Coordinates of N, CA and C and ligand atoms in Angstrom, one line a residue:
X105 N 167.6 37.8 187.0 CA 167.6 37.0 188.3 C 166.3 37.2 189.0
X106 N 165.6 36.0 188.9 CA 164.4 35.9 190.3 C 164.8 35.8 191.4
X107 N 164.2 37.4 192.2 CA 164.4 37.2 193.6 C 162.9 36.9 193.9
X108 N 163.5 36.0 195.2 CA 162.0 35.4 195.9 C 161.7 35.6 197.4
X109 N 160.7 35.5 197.8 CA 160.6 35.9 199.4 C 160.0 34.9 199.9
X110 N 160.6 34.2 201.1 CA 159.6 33.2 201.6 C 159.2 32.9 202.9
X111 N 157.7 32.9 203.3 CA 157.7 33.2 203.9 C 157.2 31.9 205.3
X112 N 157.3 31.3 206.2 CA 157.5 30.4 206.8 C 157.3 30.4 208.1
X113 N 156.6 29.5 209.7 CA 156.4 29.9 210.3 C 157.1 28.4 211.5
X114 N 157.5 27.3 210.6 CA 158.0 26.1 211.5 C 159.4 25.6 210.9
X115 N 159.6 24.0 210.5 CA 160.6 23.6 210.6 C 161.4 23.9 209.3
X116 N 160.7 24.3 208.0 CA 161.4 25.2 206.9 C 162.4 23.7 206.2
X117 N 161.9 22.8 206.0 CA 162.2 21.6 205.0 C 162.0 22.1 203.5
X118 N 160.6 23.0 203.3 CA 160.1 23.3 202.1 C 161.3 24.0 202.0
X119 N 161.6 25.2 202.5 CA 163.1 26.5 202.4 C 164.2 25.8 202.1
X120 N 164.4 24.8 202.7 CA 165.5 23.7 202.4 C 165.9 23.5 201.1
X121 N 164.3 22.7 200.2 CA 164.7 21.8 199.2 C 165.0 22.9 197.9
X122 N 163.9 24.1 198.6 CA 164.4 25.5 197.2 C 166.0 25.5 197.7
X123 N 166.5 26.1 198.8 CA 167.7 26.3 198.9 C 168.5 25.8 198.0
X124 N 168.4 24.1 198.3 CA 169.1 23.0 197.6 C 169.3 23.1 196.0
X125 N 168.0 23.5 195.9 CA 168.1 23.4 194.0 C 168.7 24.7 193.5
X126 N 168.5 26.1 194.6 CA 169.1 27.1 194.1 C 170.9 26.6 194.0
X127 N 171.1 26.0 195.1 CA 172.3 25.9 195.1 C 173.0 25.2 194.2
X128 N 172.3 23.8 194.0 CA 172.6 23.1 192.6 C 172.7 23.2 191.8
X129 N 171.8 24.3 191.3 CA 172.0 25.1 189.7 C 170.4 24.2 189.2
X130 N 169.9 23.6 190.0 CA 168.4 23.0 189.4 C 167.5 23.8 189.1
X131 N 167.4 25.3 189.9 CA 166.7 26.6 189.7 C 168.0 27.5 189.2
X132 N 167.7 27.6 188.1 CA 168.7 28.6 187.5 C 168.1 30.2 187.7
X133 N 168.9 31.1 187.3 CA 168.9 32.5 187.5 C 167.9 33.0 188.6
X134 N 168.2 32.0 189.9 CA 167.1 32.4 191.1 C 167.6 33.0 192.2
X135 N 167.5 34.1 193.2 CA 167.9 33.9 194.7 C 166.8 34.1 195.4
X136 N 167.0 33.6 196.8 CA 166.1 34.0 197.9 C 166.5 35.2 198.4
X137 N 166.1 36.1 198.8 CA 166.3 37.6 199.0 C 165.8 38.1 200.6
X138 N 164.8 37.1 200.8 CA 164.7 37.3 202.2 C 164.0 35.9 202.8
X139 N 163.3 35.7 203.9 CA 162.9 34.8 204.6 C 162.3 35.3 205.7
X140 N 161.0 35.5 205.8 CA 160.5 36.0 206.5 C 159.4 35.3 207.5
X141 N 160.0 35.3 209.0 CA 158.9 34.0 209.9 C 157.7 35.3 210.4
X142 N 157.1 34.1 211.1 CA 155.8 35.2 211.9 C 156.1 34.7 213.5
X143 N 157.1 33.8 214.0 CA 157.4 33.7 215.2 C 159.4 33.1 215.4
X144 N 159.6 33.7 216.1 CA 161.4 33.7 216.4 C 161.3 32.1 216.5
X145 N 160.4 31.7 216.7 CA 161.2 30.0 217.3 C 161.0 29.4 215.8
X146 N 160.8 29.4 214.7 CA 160.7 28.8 213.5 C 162.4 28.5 213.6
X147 N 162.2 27.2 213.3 CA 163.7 26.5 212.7 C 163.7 26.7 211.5
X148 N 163.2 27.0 211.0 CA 163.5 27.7 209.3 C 164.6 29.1 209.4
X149 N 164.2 29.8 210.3 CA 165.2 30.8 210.3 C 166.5 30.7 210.2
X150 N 166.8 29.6 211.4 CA 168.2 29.1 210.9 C 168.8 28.5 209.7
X151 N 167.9 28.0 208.7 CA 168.1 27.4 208.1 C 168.8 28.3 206.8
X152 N 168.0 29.5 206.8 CA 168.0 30.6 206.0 C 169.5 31.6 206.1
X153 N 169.4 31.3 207.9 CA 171.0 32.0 208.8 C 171.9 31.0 207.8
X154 N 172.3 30.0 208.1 CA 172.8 28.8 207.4 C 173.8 28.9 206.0
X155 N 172.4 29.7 205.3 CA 172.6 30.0 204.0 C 173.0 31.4 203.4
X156 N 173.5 32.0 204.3 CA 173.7 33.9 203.7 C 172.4 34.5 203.7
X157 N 171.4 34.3 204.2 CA 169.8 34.6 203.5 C 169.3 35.9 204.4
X158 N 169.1 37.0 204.2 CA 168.3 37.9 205.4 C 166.9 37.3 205.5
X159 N 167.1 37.5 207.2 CA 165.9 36.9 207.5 C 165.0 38.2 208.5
X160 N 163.7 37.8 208.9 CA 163.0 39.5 209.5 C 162.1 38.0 210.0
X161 N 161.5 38.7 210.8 CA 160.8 38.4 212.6 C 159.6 39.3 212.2
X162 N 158.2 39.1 211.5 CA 157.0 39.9 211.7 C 155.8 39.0 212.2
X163 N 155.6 39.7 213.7 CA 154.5 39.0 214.6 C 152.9 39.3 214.3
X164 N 152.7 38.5 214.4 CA 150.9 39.2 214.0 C 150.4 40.2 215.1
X165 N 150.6 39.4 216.5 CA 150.1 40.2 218.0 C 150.6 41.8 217.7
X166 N 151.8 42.1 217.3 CA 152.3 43.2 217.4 C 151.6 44.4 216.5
X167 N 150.2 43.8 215.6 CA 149.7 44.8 214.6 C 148.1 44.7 214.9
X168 N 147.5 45.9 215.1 CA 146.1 45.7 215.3 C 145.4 45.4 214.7
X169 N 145.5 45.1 213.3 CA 144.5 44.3 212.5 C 145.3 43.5 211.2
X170 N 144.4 42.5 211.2 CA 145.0 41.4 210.1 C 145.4 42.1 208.8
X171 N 145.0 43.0 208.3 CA 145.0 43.8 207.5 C 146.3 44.6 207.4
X172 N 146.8 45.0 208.7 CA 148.5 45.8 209.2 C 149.5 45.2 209.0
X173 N 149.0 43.8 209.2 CA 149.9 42.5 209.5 C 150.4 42.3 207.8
X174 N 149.6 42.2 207.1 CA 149.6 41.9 205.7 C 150.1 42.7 205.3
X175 N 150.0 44.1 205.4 CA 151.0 45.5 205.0 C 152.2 45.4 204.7
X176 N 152.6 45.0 206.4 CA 153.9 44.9 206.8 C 154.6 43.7 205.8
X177 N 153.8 42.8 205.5 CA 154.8 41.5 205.7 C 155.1 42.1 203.5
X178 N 153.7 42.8 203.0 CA 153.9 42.9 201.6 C 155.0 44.3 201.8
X179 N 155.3 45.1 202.5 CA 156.3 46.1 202.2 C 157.6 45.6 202.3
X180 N 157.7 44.9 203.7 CA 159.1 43.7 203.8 C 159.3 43.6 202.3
X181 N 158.7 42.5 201.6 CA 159.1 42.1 200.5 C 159.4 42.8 199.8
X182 N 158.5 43.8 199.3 CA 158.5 44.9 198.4 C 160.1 46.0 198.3
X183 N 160.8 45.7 199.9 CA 161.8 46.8 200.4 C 163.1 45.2 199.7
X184 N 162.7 44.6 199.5 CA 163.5 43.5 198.9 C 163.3 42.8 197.6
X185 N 162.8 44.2 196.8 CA 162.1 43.8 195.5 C 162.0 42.7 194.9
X186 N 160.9 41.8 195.9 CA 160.8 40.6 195.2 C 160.1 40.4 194.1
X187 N 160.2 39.1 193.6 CA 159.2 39.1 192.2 C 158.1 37.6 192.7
X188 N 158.7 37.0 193.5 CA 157.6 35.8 193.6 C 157.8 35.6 195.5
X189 N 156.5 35.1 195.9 CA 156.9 35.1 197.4 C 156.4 33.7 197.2
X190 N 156.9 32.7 198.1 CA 156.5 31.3 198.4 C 156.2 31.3 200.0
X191 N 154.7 30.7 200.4 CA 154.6 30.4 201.4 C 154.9 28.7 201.6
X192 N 156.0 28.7 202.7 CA 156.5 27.3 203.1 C 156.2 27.1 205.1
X193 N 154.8 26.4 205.0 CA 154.4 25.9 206.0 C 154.2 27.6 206.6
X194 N 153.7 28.3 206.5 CA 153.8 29.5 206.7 C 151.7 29.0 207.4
X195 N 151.7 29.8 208.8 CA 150.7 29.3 209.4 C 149.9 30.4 209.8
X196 N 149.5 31.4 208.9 CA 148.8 32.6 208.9 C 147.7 32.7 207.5
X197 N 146.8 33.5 207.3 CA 145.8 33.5 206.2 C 146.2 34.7 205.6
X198 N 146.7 34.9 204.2 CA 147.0 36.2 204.0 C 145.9 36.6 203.5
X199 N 145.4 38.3 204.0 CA 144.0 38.9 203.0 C 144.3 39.5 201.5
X200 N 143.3 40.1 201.3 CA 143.1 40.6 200.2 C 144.3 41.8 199.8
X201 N 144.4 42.4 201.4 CA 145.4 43.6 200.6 C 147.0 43.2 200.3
X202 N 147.1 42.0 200.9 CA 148.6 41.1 200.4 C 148.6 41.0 199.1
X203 N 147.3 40.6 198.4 CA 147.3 39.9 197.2 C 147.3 41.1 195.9
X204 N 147.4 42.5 196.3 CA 147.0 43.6 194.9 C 148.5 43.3 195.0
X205 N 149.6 43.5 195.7 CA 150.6 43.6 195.3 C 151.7 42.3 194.4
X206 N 150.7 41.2 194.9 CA 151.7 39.9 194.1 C 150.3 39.2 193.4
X207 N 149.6 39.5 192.8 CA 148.8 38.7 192.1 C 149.4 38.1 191.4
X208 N 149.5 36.7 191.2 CA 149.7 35.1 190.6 C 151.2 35.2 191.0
X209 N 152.0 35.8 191.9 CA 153.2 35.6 192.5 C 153.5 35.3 193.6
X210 N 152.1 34.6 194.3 CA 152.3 34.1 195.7 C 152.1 32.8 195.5
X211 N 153.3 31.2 196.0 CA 152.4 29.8 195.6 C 152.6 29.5 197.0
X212 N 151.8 28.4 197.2 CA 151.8 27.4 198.4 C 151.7 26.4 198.1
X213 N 152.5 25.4 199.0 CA 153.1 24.0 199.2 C 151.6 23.3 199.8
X214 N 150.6 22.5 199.6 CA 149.6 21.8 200.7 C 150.0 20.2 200.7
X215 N 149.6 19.7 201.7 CA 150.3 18.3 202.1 C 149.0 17.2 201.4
X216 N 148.4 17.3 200.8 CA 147.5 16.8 200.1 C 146.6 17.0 198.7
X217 N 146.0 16.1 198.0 CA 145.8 16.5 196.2 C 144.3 16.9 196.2
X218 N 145.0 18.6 196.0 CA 143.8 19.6 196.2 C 143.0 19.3 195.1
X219 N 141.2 19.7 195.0 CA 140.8 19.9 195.9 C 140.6 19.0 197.0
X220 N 141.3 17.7 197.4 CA 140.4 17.1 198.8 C 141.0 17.5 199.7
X221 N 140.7 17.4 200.9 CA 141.4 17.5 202.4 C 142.5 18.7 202.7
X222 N 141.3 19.7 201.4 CA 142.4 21.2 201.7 C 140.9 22.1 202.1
X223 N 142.0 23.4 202.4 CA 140.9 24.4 202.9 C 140.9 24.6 204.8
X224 N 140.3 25.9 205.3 CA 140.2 26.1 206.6 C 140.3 24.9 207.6
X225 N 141.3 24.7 208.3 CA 141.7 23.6 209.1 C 142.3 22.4 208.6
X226 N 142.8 22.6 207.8 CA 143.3 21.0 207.3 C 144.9 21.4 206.4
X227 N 145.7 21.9 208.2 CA 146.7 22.0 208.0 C 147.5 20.7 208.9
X228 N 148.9 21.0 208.7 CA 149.7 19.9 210.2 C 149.2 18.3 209.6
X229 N 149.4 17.8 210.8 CA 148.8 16.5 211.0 C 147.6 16.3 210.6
X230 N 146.8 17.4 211.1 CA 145.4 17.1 210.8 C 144.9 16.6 209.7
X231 N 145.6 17.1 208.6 CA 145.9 16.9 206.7 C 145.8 15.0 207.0
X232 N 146.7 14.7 207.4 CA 147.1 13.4 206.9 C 146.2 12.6 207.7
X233 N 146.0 12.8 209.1 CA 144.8 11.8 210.1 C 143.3 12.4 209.4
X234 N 142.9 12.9 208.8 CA 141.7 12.5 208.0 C 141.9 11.7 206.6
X235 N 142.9 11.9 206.2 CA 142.9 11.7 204.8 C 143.2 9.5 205.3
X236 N 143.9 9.4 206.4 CA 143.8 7.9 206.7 C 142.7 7.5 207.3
X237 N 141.7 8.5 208.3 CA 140.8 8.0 208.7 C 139.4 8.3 207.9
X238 N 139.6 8.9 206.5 CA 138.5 8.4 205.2 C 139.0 7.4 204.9
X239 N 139.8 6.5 205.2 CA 140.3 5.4 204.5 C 141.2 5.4 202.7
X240 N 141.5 6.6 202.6 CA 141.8 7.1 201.4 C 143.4 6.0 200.9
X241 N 143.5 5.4 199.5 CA 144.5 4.9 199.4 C 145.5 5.4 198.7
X242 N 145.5 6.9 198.6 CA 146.4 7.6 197.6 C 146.4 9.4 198.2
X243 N 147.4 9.4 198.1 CA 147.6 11.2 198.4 C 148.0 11.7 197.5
X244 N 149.0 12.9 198.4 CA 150.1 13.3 197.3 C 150.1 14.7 198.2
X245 N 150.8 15.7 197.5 CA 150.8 17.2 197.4 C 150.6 17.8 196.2
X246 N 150.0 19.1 197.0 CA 149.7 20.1 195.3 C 150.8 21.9 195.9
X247 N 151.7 21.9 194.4 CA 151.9 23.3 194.4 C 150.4 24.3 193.7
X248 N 150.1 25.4 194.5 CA 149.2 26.6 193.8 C 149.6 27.4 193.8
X249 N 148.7 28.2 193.2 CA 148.8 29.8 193.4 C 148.0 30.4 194.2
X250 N 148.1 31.3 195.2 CA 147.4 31.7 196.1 C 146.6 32.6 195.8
X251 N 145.5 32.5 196.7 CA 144.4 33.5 196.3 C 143.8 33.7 197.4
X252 N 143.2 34.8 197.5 CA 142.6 35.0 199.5 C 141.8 34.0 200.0
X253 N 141.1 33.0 199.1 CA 140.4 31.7 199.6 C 141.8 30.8 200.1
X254 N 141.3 30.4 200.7 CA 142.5 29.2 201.1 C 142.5 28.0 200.5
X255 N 143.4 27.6 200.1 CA 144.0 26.3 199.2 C 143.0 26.3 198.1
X256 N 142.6 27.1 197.6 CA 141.4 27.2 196.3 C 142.2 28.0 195.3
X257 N 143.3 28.3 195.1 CA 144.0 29.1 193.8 C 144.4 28.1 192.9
X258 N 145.0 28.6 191.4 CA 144.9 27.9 190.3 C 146.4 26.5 190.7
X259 N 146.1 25.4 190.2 CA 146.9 24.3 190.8 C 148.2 24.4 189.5
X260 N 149.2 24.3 190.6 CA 150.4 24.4 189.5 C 151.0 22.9 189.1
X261 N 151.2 22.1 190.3 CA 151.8 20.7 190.0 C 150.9 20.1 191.0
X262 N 150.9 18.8 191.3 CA 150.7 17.6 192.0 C 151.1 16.5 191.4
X263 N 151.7 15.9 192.8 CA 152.5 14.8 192.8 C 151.5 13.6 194.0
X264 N 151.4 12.2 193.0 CA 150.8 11.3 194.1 C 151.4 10.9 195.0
X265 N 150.9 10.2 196.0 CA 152.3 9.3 197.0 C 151.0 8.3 197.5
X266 N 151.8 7.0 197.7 CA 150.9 5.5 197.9 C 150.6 5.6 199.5
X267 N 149.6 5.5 200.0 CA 149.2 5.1 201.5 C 149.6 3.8 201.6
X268 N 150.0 3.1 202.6 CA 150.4 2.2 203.0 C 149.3 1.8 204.1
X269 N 148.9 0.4 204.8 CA 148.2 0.1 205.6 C 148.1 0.5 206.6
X270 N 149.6 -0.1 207.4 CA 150.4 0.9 208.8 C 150.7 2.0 209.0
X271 N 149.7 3.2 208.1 CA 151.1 4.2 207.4 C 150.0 5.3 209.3
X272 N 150.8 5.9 210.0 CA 150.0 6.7 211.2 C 150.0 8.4 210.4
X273 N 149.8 9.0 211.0 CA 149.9 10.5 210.5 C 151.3 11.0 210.5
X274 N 151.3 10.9 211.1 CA 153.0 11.2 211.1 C 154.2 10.1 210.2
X275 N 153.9 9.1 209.6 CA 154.8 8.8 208.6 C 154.6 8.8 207.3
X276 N 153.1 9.1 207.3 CA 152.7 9.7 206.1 C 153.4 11.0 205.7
X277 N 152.9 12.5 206.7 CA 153.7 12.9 206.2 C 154.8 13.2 206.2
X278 N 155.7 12.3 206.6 CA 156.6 11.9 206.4 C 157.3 12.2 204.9
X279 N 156.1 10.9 204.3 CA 156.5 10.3 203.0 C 156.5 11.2 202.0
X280 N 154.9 11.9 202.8 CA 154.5 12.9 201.2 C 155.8 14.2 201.0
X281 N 156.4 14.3 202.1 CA 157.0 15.3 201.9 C 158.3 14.8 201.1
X282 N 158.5 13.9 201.6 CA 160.6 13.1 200.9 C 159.5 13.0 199.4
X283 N 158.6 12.0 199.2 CA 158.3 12.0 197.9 C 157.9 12.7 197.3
X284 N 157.0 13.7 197.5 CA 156.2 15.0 196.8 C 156.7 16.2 197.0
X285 N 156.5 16.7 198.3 CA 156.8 17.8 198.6 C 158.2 18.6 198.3
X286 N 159.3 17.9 198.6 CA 160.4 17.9 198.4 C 160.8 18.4 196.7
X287 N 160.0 17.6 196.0 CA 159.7 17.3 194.7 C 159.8 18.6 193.9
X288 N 158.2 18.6 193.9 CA 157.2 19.2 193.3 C 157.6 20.9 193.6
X289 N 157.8 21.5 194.8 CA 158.0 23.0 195.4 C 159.0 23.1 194.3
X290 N 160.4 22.8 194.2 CA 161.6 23.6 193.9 C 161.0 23.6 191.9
X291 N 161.0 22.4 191.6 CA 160.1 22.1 190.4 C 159.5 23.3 190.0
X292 N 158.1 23.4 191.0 CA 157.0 24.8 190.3 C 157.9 26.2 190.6
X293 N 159.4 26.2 191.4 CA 159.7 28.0 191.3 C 160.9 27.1 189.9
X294 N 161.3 26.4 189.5 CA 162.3 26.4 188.4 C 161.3 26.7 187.3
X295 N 159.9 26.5 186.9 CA 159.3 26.7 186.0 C 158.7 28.2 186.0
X296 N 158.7 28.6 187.2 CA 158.0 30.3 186.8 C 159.4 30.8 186.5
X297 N 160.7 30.3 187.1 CA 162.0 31.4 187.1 C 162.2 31.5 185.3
X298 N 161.9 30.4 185.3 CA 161.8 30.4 183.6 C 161.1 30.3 182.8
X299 N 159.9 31.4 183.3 CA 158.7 32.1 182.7 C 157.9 31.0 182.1
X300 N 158.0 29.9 182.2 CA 157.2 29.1 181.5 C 155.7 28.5 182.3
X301 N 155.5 29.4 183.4 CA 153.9 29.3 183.4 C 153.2 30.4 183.4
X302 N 151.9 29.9 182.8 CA 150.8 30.8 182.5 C 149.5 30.7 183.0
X303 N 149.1 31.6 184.0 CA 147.7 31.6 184.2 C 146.5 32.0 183.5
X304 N 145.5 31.0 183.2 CA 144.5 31.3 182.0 C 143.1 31.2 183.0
X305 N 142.7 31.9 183.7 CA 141.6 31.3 184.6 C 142.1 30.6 185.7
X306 N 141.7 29.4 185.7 CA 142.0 28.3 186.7 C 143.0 27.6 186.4
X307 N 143.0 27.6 185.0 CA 144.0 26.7 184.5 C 145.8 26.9 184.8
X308 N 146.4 26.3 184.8 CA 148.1 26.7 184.6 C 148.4 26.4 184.1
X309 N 148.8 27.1 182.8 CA 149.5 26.5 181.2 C 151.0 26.4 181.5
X310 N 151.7 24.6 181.2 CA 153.0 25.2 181.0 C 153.3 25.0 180.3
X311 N 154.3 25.8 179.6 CA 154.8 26.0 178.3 C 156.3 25.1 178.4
X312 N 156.0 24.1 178.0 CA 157.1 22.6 177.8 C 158.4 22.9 177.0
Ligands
GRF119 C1 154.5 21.1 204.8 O1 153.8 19.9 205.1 C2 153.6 21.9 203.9 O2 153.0 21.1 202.9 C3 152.7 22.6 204.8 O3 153.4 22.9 205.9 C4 154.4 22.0 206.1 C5 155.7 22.8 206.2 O4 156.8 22.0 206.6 N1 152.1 23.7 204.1 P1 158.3 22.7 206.5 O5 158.2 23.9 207.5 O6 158.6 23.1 205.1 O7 159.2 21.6 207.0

């Protein structure tokens, strides 16, 4: 059984659509084990309450250095022996000392097909109002693997989604999320739960 830890800081749709497929039997031999926000008002928590899920409250303000913060949130998991942590909309930078303990076991959901319009600042809305105001006619989302650079770890899936003329920031991502996001997340944890990916470098081998 893959237990997973996820960790999340807003409305928790990504938490949702894993939920869903755990529940459906689409992710086989999986549970969520914990759910862990970085602020009480995250509607993800409820979402998690909802579902039988333990959930934990760790603030950044409350630890003197980014470095504490990261401790805390890798022992959390660790006290909930997880095997894979998913960041879903989760609005913090995890460092280096997060990562000795889950190397290639941390993925992130980005609202756009990395490499473009990823990286330092080009989270939220902001993702999608550049990506309409380059005039771009095609998106999507990418699942990765995290790595202490931001949105630069090895790419696991992407999924495109069509721009539309009228499309504003907000019904884009809208879209990308019902068509990609939604998608693609539950997808890349059914494929690690069933050991069928492999990291070779940059690459993500999956084994079909
Ligand atoms: C999603 O757009 C995701 O791609 C990004 O943050 C947003 C989180 O939304 N990383 P939700 O909290 O899962 O609804």
């Amino acid at each position: 059984m893959l237990r997973v830890g996820v960790l999340v800081s807003g409305g928790g749709t990504n938490l949702q659509a894993i939920i869903n497929a755990i529940d459906n039997g689409v992710i086989p031999e999986a549970q969520i084990s914990v759910v862990i926000a970085n602020s009480d008002m995250a509607f993800a928590l409820e979402r998690a309450k909802q579902a039988g899920i333990p959930t934990k409250v760790i603030v950044r303000k409350n630890f003197p250095s980014p470095a504490e913060f990261d401790i805390a949130l890798a022992n959390e998991l660790r006290s909930h022996t997880v095997d894979l942590v998913l960041l879903a909309g989760f609005m913090a930078i995890l460092g280096p000392d997060f990562f000795t303990h889950f190397e290639n076991r941390v993925m992130n959901i980005h609202p756009a097909l990395i490499p473009a319009f990823s990286g330092p600042g080009y989270y939220g809305l902001k993702v999608h109002k550049a990506i309409l105001d380059y005039g771009c006619k095609v998106t999507g989302a990418s699942v990765h693997f995290v790595t202490p650079e931001v949105d630069a770890g090895p790419v696991i899936i992407q999924k495109s989604v069509q721009i539309h003329q009228d499309d504003t920031p907000e019904s884009l991502q809208k879209r990308v999320m019902e068509e990609a996001e939604w998608k693609i997340y539950p997808e890349a944890v059914r494929l690690f739960a069933l050991g069928k990916l492999q990291v070779v470098g940059r690459q993500v081998i999956i084994d079909k």
